[in-house]
Amino acid sequence: MNIKRNILLYIIPLLFISGEVISSGNQIESKLEDLVSRMTIEEKVGQIFMVEIASITPDQVKEYHIGAILNGGGSFPNKNKNHELNEWVELADDYYLASIDGWDKDNHKIPVIWGTDAVHGHNNLRGATLFPHNIALGSTRNEDLVKSIGKATAIEVLASGLDLTFSPAISVPRDDRWGRTYEGYSEDPAIVSLLGVAMVEGLQGNLNSTFMSNETILATAKHYIGDGGTERGIDKGNTILSEDQLIAIHGEGYRETIKAGVQVIMASFNSWNGEKMHGNEYLLTDVLKNKMGFDGIVLGDWNGHMEVSGCSVDNCPKAINAGIDMFMVTDAWQQLYTNTLEQVNSGVIKIERLDDAVKRIIRVKLRSNLLDKGLPSKRKYSGNESIIGSKIHRNIARKAVRESLVLLKNNDNILPLNPSSKILVLGEAANDLKQATGGWSLTWQGNENENKDFPGATTILKGIKDTVRKSGGSLEYSKDGFYKINPDVAIIVIGENPYAEYKGTLSELVFSLDDLRHLEWAESLRKKNIPVITIFLSGRPLWINRELNRSDAFIAAWLPGSEGHGISEVIFKSKEIEKDYDFIGKLAYSWPSSIEQSPLNYDDTNYSPLFELGYGLNYSNTINIEQLNENINRKNDSLIGLTLLEGWAQEPYSVELRSLSGRKLMDNKSVATPSNEVSISVVDKLAQEDSQKITFFGNTLSSWNLMSNKKMDWSQVAKQSGVLVINIRPLKNDSNEILYLGSSCGDNCEAILPLGELLNGFTIGEWSTIGIDLKCFEKNGLNLSEVFTPLFFSTQGRWSFEIGSVFIDAGTGGKKMLFCPNIE
Ligand code: BGC
Ligand code: BGC
């Protein structure tokens, strides 16, 4: 470990923590001592648990004296996505009442805290205002705006009866292939800390005045530390940096949000130089607590302790010993509780460490007034429907949309548009709220949502329509490129599909390699001399040279959220519109000029982005962007390493079930053919939703198909010893019918091989890795240059098994190879 430490990089904000600023510090400390001294060991162990609501009942919260609960992304009271506000408040009351019941002595009833990911508004709540994601806010650089978003979010969270948000993410994403890039404000630590502090102050109030008033909630700075610095942008990956670099790039936000009084810091899933953060005593205790002076709660991430070597989901004294104060845990919490209690009793976890953790938790509860706040339903704003998605909050979000738009190109000053002209809007994204809101919107991934899931929201299309109608213009909308009237100008809206966490991680930084219809639309419009304006929705900068070349104007609109009219307000100008707005957004991330330009950051030694950090045009600029290079330059274009499925099919693949009764696309966590001949459901192996269970119910021929939306060419990779690899776990086989595995190149073009025998040789319930030589598929009839269904299973029998990932690898090492019937 690098012992040379730059002391200046750590500010020790003891002044703020133990001084007068945090409400009556001394009184709190003495009350705290008293409370903790009267708690039993069982009560203390219960306090260091935060458990997911789907895994714990109010009665269990009472029985174990649980310290906190959370709802994960897409987890709602009564599991009801179409919930009413009341359902939240009622459940909050149930947990609260249970938590203050059943203590040994009457005089120390310590209520439970409920935390949620309100990361762009109260995004798990139906009808809430959904603000632009942090990546968008980064381009506003507007502290006051971010503070007002924090305040509005706090109020909507209070209305549902909750106490804490896991926000702001003060990640500094340095490789934009990372699926969480949009959760960070910027690649520049200074912007991250500026806005991180603003968000903390918005949520928790200002240390000198409104701190923890009844209009605030607790905030969490996350994920400590280095989450945005992992190699190749791999989620939960390894951040390789010296300590000085780690603190300089990823530490500033913590130093500053601690000064602003943030009460919770969430540990990160990633490793630093090979060691998982949840087990890193040096960074959690020596640096964060001792040097930076953080005296609040160090919260674990979602079963994050299990990533530590030597730990499992239900056993991890190492995390507590390293400095985690509270486990965040799902189904395995009871066993983890039993083990932790035993470890305290046997001295594996020292009582002093447990006491310190409990004090930190109760200190935060005292500071936030939780002990005196009373029933959630009786608190200010609680149950107040008119606050959820209120006009005032939506106007703040709309302003944030306007200010976050970055104008990348505006040749010949084609923008602003005249709304009284003939406007054509093209592209599904224009009318799709899930693309505007992205991940962490109602559900975790955000990709199952429909417009009706967002009552009160406005699509980009609706915003444009309203503006055009008001000004006497005309509008035609086409989601698929066909239109009737030649317009004066066309607006094409395109973008990424929603994703969250590791599911959004890319191997290369490019927008859409498969569906290029939008390029054809633009080309044909411009042939007719119709100017094209492109609005691009994305969670990160991507290589878009082809799109830029085919657009007269191009707007990076990020993930704007629920208030789509923020866009039309800026791009149109006319007498009829009350106020004229200009573009003021400036890039908070560098924009790549090639698909291999990742990582790309403003402080690189050879910095040569397409658009640099800080770039952004406005209406007074007269800069024309010349045609850009459209070559996709790849140093390595082998398919080795390509992942086709990981729990869910990766884009551009999809899974379809087929049987006599019909076909069913896997558009949900559990699906089946109409008469249930074959079914699938997403399950957890090591991480959330990383595998799927496939069940064939027998009697009729049924199949499971992993399909590609364009033809794949395996001829090259087959020569490179390419092997199709499947992680598989047999569950049940009570059939004499053969289970087949195959790959298909279209109608009557396939290779089909018996799989069942190999599977029967494995132990039921155990994971194995099998491989199929791609040349074996060829020998058995597959045309390697025209693969459409890279993998299918079919049988008439009753079979059940789980598969984890499906990918292409080189060589047979470490795999149980499928016997190849026709190979010599
Ligand atoms: C939860 C998220 C959580 C994720 C962790 C999801 O099912 O909804 O809140 O972050 O799992 O992998
Ligand atoms: C994410 C956190 C989130 C937590 C709870 C985890 O998977 O990494 O950012 O706060 O789940 O949903």
Coordinates of C-alpha atoms in Angstrom, one line a residue, residues 27-28 30-36 38-39 47 66-67 96 99-100 103 105-113 163 212 218 297 358-376 379:
Q27 CA -26.9 16.8 24.1
I28 CA -27.1 14.2 21.3
S30 CA -24.8 12.2 26.0
K31 CA -28.3 10.9 25.1
L32 CA -26.6 8.5 22.7
E33 CA -24.3 7.1 25.4
D34 CA -27.2 6.6 27.7
L35 CA -29.4 4.8 25.1
V36 CA -26.6 2.5 23.9
R38 CA -29.0 0.2 28.1
M39 CA -29.3 -1.9 25.0
Q47 CA -29.9 -2.1 14.7
I66 CA -34.2 -4.0 13.0
G67 CA -32.5 -0.7 12.5
Y96 CA -42.7 2.2 12.4
S99 CA -40.1 -1.0 15.4
I100 CA -41.0 1.0 18.6
W103 CA -38.1 -3.1 23.5
K105 CA -37.4 -1.1 28.6
D106 CA -39.9 1.6 27.8
N107 CA -37.5 4.5 27.7
H108 CA -35.5 3.6 24.6
K109 CA -37.8 2.9 21.7
I110 CA -35.7 3.4 18.6
P111 CA -37.8 3.7 15.4
V112 CA -36.8 2.1 12.1
I113 CA -35.5 4.2 9.2
D163 CA -36.9 9.0 5.9
M212 CA -33.0 18.1 9.3
L218 CA -31.6 12.0 5.1
I297 CA -23.5 5.7 9.0
V358 CA -24.8 1.3 16.7
K359 CA -23.9 4.7 18.0
R360 CA -23.4 6.0 14.5
I361 CA -26.9 4.7 13.5
I362 CA -28.6 6.1 16.5
R363 CA -26.7 9.4 16.3
V364 CA -28.2 9.8 12.8
K365 CA -31.6 8.9 14.1
L366 CA -31.3 11.5 16.9
R367 CA -29.9 14.2 14.5
S368 CA -32.8 13.6 12.1
N369 CA -35.2 13.8 15.0
L370 CA -36.6 10.4 14.3
L371 CA -37.2 9.6 17.9
D372 CA -39.6 12.5 18.3
K373 CA -41.1 12.7 14.9
G374 CA -43.9 10.3 15.6
L375 CA -45.9 8.2 13.2
P376 CA -45.0 8.6 9.6
R379 CA -45.6 14.0 9.8

